[in-house]
PDB file of C-alpha atoms in Angstrom:
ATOM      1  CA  UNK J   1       0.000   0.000   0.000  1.00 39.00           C
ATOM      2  CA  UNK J   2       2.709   2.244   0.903  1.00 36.00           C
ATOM      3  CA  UNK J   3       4.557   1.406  -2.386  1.00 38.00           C
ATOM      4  CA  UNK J   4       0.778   2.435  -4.423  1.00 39.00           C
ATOM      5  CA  UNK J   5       0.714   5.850  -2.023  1.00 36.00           C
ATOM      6  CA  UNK J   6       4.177   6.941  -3.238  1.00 34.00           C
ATOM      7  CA  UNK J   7       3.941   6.197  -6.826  1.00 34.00           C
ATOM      8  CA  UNK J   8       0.183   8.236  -7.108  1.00 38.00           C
ATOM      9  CA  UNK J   9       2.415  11.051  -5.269  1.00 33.00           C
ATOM     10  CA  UNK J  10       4.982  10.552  -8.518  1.00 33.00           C
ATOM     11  CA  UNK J  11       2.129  10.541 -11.152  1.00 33.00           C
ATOM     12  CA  UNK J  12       0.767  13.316  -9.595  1.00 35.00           C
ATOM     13  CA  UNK J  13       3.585  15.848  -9.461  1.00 32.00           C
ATOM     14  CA  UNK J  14       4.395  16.608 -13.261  1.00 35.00           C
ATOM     15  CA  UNK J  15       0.654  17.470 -13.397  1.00 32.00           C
ATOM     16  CA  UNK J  16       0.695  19.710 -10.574  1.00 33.00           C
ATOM     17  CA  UNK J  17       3.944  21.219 -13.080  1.00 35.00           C
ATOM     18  CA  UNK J  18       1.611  20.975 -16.428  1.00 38.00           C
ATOM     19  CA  UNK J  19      -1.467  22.434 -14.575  1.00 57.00           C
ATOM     20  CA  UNK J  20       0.691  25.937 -14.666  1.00 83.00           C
ATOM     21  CA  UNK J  21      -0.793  27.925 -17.554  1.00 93.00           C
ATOM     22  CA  UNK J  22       0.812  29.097 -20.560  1.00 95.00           C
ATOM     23  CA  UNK J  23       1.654  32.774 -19.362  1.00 96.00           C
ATOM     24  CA  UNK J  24       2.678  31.646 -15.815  1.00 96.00           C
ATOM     25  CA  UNK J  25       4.919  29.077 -17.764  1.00 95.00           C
ATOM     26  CA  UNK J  26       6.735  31.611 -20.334  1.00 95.00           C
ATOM     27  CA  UNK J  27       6.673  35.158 -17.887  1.00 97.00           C
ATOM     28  CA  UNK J  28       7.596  33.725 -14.251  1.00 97.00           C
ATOM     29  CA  UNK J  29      11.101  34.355 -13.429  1.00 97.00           C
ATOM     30  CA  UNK J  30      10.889  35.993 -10.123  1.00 97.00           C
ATOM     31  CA  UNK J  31      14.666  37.747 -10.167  1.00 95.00           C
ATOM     32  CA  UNK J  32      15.351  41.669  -9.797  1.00 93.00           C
ATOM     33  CA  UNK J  33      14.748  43.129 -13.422  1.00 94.00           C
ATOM     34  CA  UNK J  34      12.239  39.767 -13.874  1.00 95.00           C
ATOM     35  CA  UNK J  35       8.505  39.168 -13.591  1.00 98.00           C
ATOM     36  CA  UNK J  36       6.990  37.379 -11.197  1.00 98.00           C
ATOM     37  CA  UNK J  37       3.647  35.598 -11.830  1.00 98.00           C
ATOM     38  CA  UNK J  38       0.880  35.373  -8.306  1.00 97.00           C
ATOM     39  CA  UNK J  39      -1.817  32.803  -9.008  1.00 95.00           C
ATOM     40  CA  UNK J  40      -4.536  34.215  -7.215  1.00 93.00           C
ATOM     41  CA  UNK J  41      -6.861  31.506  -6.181  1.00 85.00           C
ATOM     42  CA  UNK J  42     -10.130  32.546  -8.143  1.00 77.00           C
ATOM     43  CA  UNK J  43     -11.106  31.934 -11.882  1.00 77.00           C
ATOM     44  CA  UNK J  44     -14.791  33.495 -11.256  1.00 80.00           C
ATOM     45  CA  UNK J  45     -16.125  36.824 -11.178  1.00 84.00           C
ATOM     46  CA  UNK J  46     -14.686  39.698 -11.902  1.00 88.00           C
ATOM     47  CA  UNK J  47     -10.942  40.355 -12.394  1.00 91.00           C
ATOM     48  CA  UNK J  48      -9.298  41.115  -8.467  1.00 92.00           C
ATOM     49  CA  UNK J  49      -7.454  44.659  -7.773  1.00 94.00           C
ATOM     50  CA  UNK J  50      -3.681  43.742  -7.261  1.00 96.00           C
ATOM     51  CA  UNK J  51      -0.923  46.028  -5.946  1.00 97.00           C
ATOM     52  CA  UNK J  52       2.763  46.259  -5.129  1.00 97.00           C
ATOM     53  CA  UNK J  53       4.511  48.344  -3.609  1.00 94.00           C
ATOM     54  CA  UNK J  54       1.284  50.668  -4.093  1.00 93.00           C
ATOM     55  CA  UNK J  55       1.046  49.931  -7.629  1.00 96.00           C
ATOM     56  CA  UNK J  56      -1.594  48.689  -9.730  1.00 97.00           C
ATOM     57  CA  UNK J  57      -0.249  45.761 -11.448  1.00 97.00           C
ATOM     58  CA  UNK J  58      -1.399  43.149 -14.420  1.00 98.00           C
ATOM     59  CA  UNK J  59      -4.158  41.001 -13.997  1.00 97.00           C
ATOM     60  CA  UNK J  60      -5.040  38.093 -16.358  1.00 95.00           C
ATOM     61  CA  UNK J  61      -6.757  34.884 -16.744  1.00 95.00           C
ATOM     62  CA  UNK J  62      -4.522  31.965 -17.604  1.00 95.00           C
ATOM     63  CA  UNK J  63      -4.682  29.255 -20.104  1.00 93.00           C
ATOM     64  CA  UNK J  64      -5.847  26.956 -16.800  1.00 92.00           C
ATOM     65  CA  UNK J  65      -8.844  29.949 -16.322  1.00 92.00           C
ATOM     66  CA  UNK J  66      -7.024  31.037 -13.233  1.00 94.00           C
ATOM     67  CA  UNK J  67      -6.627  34.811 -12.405  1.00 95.00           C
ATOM     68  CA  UNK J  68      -2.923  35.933 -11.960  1.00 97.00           C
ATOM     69  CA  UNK J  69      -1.147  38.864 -11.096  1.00 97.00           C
ATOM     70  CA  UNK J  70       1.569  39.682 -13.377  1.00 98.00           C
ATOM     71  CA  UNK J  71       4.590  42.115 -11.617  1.00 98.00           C
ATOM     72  CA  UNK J  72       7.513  43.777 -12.587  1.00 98.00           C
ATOM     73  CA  UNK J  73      10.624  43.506 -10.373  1.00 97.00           C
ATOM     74  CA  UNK J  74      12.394  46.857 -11.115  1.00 92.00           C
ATOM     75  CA  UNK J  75      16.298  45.618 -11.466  1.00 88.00           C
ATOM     76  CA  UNK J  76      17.440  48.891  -9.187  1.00 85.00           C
ATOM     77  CA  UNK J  77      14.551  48.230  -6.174  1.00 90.00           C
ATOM     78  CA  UNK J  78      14.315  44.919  -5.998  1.00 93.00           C
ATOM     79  CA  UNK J  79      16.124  43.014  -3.401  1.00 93.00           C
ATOM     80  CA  UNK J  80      16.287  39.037  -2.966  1.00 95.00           C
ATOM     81  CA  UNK J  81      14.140  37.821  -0.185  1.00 97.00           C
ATOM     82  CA  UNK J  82      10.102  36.993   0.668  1.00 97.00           C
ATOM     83  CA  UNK J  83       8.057  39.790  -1.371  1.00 97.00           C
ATOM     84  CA  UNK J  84       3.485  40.238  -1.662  1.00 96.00           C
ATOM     85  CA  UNK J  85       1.385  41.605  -3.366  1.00 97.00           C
ATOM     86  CA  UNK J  86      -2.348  43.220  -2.364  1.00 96.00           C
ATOM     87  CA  UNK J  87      -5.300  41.731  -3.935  1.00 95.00           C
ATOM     88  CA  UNK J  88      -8.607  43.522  -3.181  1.00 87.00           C
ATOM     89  CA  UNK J  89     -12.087  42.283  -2.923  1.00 67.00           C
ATOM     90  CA  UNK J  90     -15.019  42.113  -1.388  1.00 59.00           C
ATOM     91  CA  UNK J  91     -13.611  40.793   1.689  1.00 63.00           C
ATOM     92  CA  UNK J  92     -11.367  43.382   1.597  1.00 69.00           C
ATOM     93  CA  UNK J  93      -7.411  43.306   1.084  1.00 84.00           C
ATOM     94  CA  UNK J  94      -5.238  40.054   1.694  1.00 91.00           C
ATOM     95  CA  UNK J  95      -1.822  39.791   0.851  1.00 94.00           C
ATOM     96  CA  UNK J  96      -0.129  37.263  -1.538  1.00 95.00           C
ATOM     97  CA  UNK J  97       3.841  35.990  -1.091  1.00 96.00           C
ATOM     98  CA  UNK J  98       6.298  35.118  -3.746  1.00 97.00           C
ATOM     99  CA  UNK J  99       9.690  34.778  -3.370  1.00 97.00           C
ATOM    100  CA  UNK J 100      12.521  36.469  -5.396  1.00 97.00           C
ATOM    101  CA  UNK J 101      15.609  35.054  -5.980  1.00 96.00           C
ATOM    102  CA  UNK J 102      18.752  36.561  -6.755  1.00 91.00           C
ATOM    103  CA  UNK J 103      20.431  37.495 -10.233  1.00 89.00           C
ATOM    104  CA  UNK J 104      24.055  38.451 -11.129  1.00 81.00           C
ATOM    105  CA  UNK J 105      24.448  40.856 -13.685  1.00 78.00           C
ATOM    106  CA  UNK J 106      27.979  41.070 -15.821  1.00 65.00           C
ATOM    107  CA  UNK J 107      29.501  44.288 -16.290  1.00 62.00           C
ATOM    108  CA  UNK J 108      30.009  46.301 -20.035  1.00 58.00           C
ATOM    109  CA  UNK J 109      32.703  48.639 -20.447  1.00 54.00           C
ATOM    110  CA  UNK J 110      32.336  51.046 -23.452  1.00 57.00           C
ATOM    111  CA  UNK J 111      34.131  53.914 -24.810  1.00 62.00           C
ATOM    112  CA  UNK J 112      32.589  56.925 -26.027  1.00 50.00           C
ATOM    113  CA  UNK J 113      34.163  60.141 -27.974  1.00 58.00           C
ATOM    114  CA  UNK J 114      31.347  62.848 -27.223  1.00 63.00           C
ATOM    115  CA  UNK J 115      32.669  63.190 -23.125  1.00 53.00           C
ATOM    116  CA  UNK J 116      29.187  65.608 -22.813  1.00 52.00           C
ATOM    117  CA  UNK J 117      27.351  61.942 -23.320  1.00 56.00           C
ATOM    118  CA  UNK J 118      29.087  60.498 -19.808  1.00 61.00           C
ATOM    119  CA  UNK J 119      29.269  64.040 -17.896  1.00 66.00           C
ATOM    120  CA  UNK J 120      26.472  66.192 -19.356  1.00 75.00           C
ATOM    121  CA  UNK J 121      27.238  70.363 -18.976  1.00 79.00           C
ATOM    122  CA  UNK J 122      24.510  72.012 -16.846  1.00 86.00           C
ATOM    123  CA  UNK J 123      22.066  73.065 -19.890  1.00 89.00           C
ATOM    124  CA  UNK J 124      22.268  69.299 -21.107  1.00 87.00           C
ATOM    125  CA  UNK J 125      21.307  68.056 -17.387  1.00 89.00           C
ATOM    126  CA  UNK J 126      18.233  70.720 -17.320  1.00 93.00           C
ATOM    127  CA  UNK J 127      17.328  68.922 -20.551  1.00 91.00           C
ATOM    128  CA  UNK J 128      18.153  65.235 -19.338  1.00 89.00           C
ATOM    129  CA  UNK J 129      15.951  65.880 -16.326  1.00 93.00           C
ATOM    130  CA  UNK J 130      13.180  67.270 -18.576  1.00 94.00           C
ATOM    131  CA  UNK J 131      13.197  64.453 -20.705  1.00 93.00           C
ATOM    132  CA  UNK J 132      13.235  61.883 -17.720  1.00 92.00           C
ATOM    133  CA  UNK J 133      10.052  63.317 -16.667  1.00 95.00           C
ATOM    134  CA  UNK J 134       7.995  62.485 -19.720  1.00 95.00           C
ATOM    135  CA  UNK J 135       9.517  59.279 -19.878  1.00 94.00           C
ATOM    136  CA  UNK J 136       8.521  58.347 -16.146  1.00 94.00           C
ATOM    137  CA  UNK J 137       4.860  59.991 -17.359  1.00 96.00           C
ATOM    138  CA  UNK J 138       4.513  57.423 -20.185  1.00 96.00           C
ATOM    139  CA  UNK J 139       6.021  54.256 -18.313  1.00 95.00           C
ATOM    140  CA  UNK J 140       3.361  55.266 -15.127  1.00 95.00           C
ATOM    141  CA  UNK J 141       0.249  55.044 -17.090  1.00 94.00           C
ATOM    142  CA  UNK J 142      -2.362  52.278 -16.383  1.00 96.00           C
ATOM    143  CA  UNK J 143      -5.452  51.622 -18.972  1.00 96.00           C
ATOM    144  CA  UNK J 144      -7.684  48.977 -18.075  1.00 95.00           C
ATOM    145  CA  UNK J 145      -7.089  47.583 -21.923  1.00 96.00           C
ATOM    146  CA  UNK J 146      -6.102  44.276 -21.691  1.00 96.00           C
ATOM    147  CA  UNK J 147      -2.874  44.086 -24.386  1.00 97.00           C
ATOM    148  CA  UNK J 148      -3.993  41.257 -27.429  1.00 97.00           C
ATOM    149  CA  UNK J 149      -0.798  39.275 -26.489  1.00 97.00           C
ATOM    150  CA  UNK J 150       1.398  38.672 -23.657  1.00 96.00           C
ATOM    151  CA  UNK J 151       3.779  36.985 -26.360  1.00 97.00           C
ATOM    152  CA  UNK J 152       5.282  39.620 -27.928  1.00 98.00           C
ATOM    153  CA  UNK J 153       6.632  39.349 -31.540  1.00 97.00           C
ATOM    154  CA  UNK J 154      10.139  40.578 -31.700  1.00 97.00           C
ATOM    155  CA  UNK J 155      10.432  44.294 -32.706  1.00 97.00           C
ATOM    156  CA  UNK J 156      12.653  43.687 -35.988  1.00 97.00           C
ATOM    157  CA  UNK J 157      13.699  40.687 -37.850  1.00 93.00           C
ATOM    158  CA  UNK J 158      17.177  38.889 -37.798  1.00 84.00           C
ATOM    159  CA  UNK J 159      19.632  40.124 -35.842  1.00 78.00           C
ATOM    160  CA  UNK J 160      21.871  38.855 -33.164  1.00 82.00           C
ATOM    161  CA  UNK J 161      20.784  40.387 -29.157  1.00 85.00           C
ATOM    162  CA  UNK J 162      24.361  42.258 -28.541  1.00 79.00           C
ATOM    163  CA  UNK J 163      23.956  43.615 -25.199  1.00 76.00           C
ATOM    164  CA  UNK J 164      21.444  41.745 -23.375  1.00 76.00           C
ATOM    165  CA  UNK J 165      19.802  43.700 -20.072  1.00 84.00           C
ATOM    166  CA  UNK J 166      20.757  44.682 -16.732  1.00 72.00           C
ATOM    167  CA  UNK J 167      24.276  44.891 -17.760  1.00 70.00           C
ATOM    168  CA  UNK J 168      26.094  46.932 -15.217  1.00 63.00           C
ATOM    169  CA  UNK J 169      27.425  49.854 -17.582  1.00 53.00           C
ATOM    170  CA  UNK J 170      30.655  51.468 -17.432  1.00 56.00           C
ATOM    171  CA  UNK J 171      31.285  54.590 -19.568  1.00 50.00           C
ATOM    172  CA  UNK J 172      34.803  55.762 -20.560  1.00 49.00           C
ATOM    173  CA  UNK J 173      35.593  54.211 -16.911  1.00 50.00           C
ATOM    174  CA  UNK J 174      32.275  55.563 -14.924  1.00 52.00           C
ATOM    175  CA  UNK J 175      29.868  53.654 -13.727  1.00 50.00           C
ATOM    176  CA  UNK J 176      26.112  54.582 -14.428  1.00 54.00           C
ATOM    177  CA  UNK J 177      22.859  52.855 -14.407  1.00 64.00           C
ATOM    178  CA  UNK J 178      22.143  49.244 -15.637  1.00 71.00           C
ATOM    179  CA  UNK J 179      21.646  48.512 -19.353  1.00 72.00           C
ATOM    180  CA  UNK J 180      17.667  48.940 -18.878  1.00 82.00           C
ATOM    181  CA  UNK J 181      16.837  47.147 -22.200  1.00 88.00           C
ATOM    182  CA  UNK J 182      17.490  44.307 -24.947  1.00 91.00           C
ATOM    183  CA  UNK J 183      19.509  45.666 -27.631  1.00 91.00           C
ATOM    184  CA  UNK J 184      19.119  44.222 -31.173  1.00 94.00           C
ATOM    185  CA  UNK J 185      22.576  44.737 -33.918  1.00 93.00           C
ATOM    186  CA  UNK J 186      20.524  45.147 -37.313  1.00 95.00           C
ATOM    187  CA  UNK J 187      21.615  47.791 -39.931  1.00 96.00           C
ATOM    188  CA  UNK J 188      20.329  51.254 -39.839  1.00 97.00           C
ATOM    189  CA  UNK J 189      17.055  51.346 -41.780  1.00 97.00           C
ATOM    190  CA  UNK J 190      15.660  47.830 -40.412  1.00 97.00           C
ATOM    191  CA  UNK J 191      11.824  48.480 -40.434  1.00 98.00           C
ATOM    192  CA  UNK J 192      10.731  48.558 -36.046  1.00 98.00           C
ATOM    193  CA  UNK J 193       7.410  46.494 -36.012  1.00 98.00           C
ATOM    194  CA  UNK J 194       4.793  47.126 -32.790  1.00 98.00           C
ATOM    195  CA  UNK J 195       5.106  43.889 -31.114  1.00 98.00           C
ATOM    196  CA  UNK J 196       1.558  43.969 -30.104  1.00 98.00           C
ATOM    197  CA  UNK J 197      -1.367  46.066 -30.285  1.00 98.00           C
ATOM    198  CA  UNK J 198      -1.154  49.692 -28.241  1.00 98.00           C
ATOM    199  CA  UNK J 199      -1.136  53.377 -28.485  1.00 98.00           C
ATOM    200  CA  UNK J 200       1.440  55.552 -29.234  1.00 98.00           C
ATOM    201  CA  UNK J 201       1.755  57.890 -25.914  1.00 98.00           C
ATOM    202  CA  UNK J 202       5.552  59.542 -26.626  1.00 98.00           C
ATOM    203  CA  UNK J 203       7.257  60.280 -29.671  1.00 98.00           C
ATOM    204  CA  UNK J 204      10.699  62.513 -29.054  1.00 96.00           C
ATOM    205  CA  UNK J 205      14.267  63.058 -29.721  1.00 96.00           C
ATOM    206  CA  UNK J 206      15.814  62.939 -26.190  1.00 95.00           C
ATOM    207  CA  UNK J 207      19.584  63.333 -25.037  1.00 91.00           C
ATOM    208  CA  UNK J 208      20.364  59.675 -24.082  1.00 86.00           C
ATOM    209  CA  UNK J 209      17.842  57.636 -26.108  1.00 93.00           C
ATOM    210  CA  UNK J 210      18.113  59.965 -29.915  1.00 95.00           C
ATOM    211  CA  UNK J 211      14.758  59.463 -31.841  1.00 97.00           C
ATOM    212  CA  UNK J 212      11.831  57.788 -29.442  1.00 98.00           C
ATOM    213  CA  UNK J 213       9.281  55.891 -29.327  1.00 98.00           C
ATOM    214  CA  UNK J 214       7.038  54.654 -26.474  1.00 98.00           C
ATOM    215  CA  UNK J 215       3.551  52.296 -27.287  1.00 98.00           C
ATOM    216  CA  UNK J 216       1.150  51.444 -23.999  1.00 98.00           C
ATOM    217  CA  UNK J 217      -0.322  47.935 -24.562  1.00 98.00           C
ATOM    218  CA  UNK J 218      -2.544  48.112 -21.478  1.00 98.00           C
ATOM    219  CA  UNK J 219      -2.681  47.046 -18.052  1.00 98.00           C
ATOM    220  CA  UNK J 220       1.109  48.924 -17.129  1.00 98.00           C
ATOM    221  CA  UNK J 221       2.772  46.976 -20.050  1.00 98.00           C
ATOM    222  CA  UNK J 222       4.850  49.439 -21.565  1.00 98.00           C
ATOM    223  CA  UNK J 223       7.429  49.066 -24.390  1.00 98.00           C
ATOM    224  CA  UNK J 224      10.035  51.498 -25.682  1.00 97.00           C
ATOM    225  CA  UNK J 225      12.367  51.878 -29.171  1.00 98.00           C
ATOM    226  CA  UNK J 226      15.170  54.352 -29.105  1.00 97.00           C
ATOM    227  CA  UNK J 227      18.134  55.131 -31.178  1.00 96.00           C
ATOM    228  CA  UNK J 228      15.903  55.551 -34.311  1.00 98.00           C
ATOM    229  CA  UNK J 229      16.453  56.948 -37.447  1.00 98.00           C
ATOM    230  CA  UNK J 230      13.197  57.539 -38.543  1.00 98.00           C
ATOM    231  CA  UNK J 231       9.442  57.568 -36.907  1.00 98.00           C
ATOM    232  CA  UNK J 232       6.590  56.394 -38.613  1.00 98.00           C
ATOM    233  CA  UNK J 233       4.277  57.281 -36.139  1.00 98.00           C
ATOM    234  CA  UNK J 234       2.809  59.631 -33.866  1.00 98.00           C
ATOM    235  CA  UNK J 235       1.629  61.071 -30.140  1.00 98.00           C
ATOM    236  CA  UNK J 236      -2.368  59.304 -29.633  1.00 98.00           C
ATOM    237  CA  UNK J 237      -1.877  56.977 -33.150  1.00 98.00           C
ATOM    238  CA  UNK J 238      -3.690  53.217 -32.675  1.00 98.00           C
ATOM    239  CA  UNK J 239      -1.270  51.132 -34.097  1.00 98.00           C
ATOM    240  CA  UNK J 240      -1.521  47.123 -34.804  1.00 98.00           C
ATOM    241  CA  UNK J 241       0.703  43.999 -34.063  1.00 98.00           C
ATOM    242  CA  UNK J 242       2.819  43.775 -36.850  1.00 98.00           C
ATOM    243  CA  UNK J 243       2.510  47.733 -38.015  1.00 98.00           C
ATOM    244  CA  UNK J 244       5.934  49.717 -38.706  1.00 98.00           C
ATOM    245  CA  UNK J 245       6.445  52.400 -36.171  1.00 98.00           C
ATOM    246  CA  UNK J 246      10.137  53.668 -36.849  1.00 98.00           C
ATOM    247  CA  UNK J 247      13.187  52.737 -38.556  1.00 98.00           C
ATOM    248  CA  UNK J 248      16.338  51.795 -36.663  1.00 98.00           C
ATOM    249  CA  UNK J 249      19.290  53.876 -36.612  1.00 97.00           C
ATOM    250  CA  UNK J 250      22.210  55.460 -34.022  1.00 95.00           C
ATOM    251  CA  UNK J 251      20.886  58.884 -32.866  1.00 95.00           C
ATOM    252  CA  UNK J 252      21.265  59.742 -29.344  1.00 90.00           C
ATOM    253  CA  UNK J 253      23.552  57.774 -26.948  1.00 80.00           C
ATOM    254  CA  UNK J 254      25.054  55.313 -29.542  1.00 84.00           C
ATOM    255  CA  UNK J 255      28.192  53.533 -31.042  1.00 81.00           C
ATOM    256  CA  UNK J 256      26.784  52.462 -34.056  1.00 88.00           C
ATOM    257  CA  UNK J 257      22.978  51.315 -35.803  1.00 94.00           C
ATOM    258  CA  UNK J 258      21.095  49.094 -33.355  1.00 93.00           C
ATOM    259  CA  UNK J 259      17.507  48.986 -31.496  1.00 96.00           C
ATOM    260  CA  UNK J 260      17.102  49.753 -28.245  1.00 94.00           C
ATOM    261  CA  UNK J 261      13.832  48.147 -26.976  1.00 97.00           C
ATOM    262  CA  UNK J 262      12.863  48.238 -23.048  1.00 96.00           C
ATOM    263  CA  UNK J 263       9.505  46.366 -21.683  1.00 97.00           C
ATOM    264  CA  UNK J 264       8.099  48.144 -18.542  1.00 97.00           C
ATOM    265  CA  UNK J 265       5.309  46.485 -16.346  1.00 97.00           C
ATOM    266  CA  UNK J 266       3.961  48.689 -13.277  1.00 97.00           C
ATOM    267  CA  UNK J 267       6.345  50.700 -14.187  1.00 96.00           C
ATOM    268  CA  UNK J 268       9.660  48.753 -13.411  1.00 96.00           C
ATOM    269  CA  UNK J 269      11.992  47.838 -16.273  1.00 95.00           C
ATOM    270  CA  UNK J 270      12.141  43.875 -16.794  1.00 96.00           C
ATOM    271  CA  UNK J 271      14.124  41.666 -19.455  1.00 95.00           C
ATOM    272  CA  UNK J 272      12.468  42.218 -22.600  1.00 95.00           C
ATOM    273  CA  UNK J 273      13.687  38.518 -23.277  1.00 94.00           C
ATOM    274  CA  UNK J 274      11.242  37.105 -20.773  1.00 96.00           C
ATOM    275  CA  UNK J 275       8.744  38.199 -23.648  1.00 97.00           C
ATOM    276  CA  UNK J 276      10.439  36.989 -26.831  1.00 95.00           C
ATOM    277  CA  UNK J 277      10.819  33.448 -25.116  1.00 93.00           C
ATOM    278  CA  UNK J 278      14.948  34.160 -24.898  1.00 92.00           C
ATOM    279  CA  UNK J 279      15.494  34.497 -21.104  1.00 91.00           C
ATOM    280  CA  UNK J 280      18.629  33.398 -19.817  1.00 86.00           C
ATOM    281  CA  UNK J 281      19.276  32.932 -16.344  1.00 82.00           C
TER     282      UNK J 281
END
């Protein structure tokens, strides 16, 4: 009997693993700059009211019909450790754990001629601080839209990833913030495709990031193209899955023609290659 018990237990634990939905399966990786995915016990009624750290996050059904909260672990914030989030109802708040683990990030050294692009004069910094306003603006916004895929198509074809995110950026010796997005090496011109459905809420040509681009897919997902050459687009546009937005180039904060693409969820920066099904740990 005690031979039966233990091999219903073994049958039984790789479905507990396949009972995991599709979007739990190809989004969880609960790391700083990751996502972590919060079943939250109810497939009936209306969608809950999540939270963390006091803001509203992604809420979905799963391919098993289960509700799930889907948050962004800023790379900068987020520390290792036991983490919740805050689901409302009509019962009123409870909170949910997860638990993040930790991540190592390598370092990137790179060498730039322009010294005004690692030590900005004073006029450049009014500007940089300017621009880092709208940005934060477009990355904060919540619509209740929920975005036609959680999939996302990769914003241009071919192409190797060259530097991959959260790399811990040195410039001409100086350290500054992590690498914050997934960059793609395709030649300048390489049509940028919307990798799902959204609306265009910046368009710009800002000190760091050259010709911009920001779409809002809905429910905090965010996505960002810089370093253009060319925008197709502009501020309030609709655009489609699959539509050319931009072209890429080298403007701004560049060494040469590549795309610069950064996923935001309640507004913390995550891998973009959580997305595209090309996480590495």
């Amino acid at each position: 009997m005690y031979r039966s018990l233990v091999l219903c237990m073994a049958l039984a634990l790789p479905m507990l693993t396949h009972a995991e939905g599709y979007i739990t399966r190809l989004l969880n990786h609960p790391v700083p700059g990751g996502v972590a995915v919060v079943g939250l016990g109810t497939n009936a009624g209306p969608p809950p009211r999540v939270t963390y750290d006091g803001t509203p996050v992604m809420v979905l059904k799963d391919s098993d019909g289960e509700y799930i909260a889907v948050v962004g672990l800023d790379v900068q914030k987020t520390r290792p450790g036991p983490a919740h989030v805050q689901v409302g109802g009509p019962q009123g708040k409870r909170a949910l754990g997860f638990n993040v683990a930790s991540r190592e990030y390598p370092a990137q050294h790179i060498r730039l001629k322009n010294k005004k692009q690692v030590n900005p004069d004073p006029e450049q910094l009014a500007r940089i601080e300017r621009e880092y306003k709208q940005q934060i603006a477009a990355y904060s916004q919540f619509r209740e839209d929920i975005p036609s895929n959680i999939s996302l198509d990769r914003p241009v074809e071919g192409g190797r990833l060259s530097s991959r995110f959260g790399l811990r950026r040195f410039f001409n010796g100086e350290e500054r913030n992590p690498h914050s997005g997934l960059d793609f090496a395709v030649p300048a011109g390489t049509p940028v495709k919307a990798p799902a459905d959204g609306i265009v809420t910046l368009v710009g040509d800002l000190f760091f990031n050259g010709k911009t681009v920001f779409l809002d897919h809905g429910q905090g997902l965010v996505t960002m193209y810089c370093h253009l050459s060319a925008i197709d687009v502009q501020e309030g546009q609709v655009v489609s899955r699959g539509q050319v937005i931009a072209r890429v180039g080298s403007t701004g904060r560049a060494t040469g023609p590549h795309l610069h693409w950064n996923v935001s969820l309640n507004n913390a920066r995550v891998d973009p290659a959580i997305f595209i099904n090309a996480y590495k740990p």
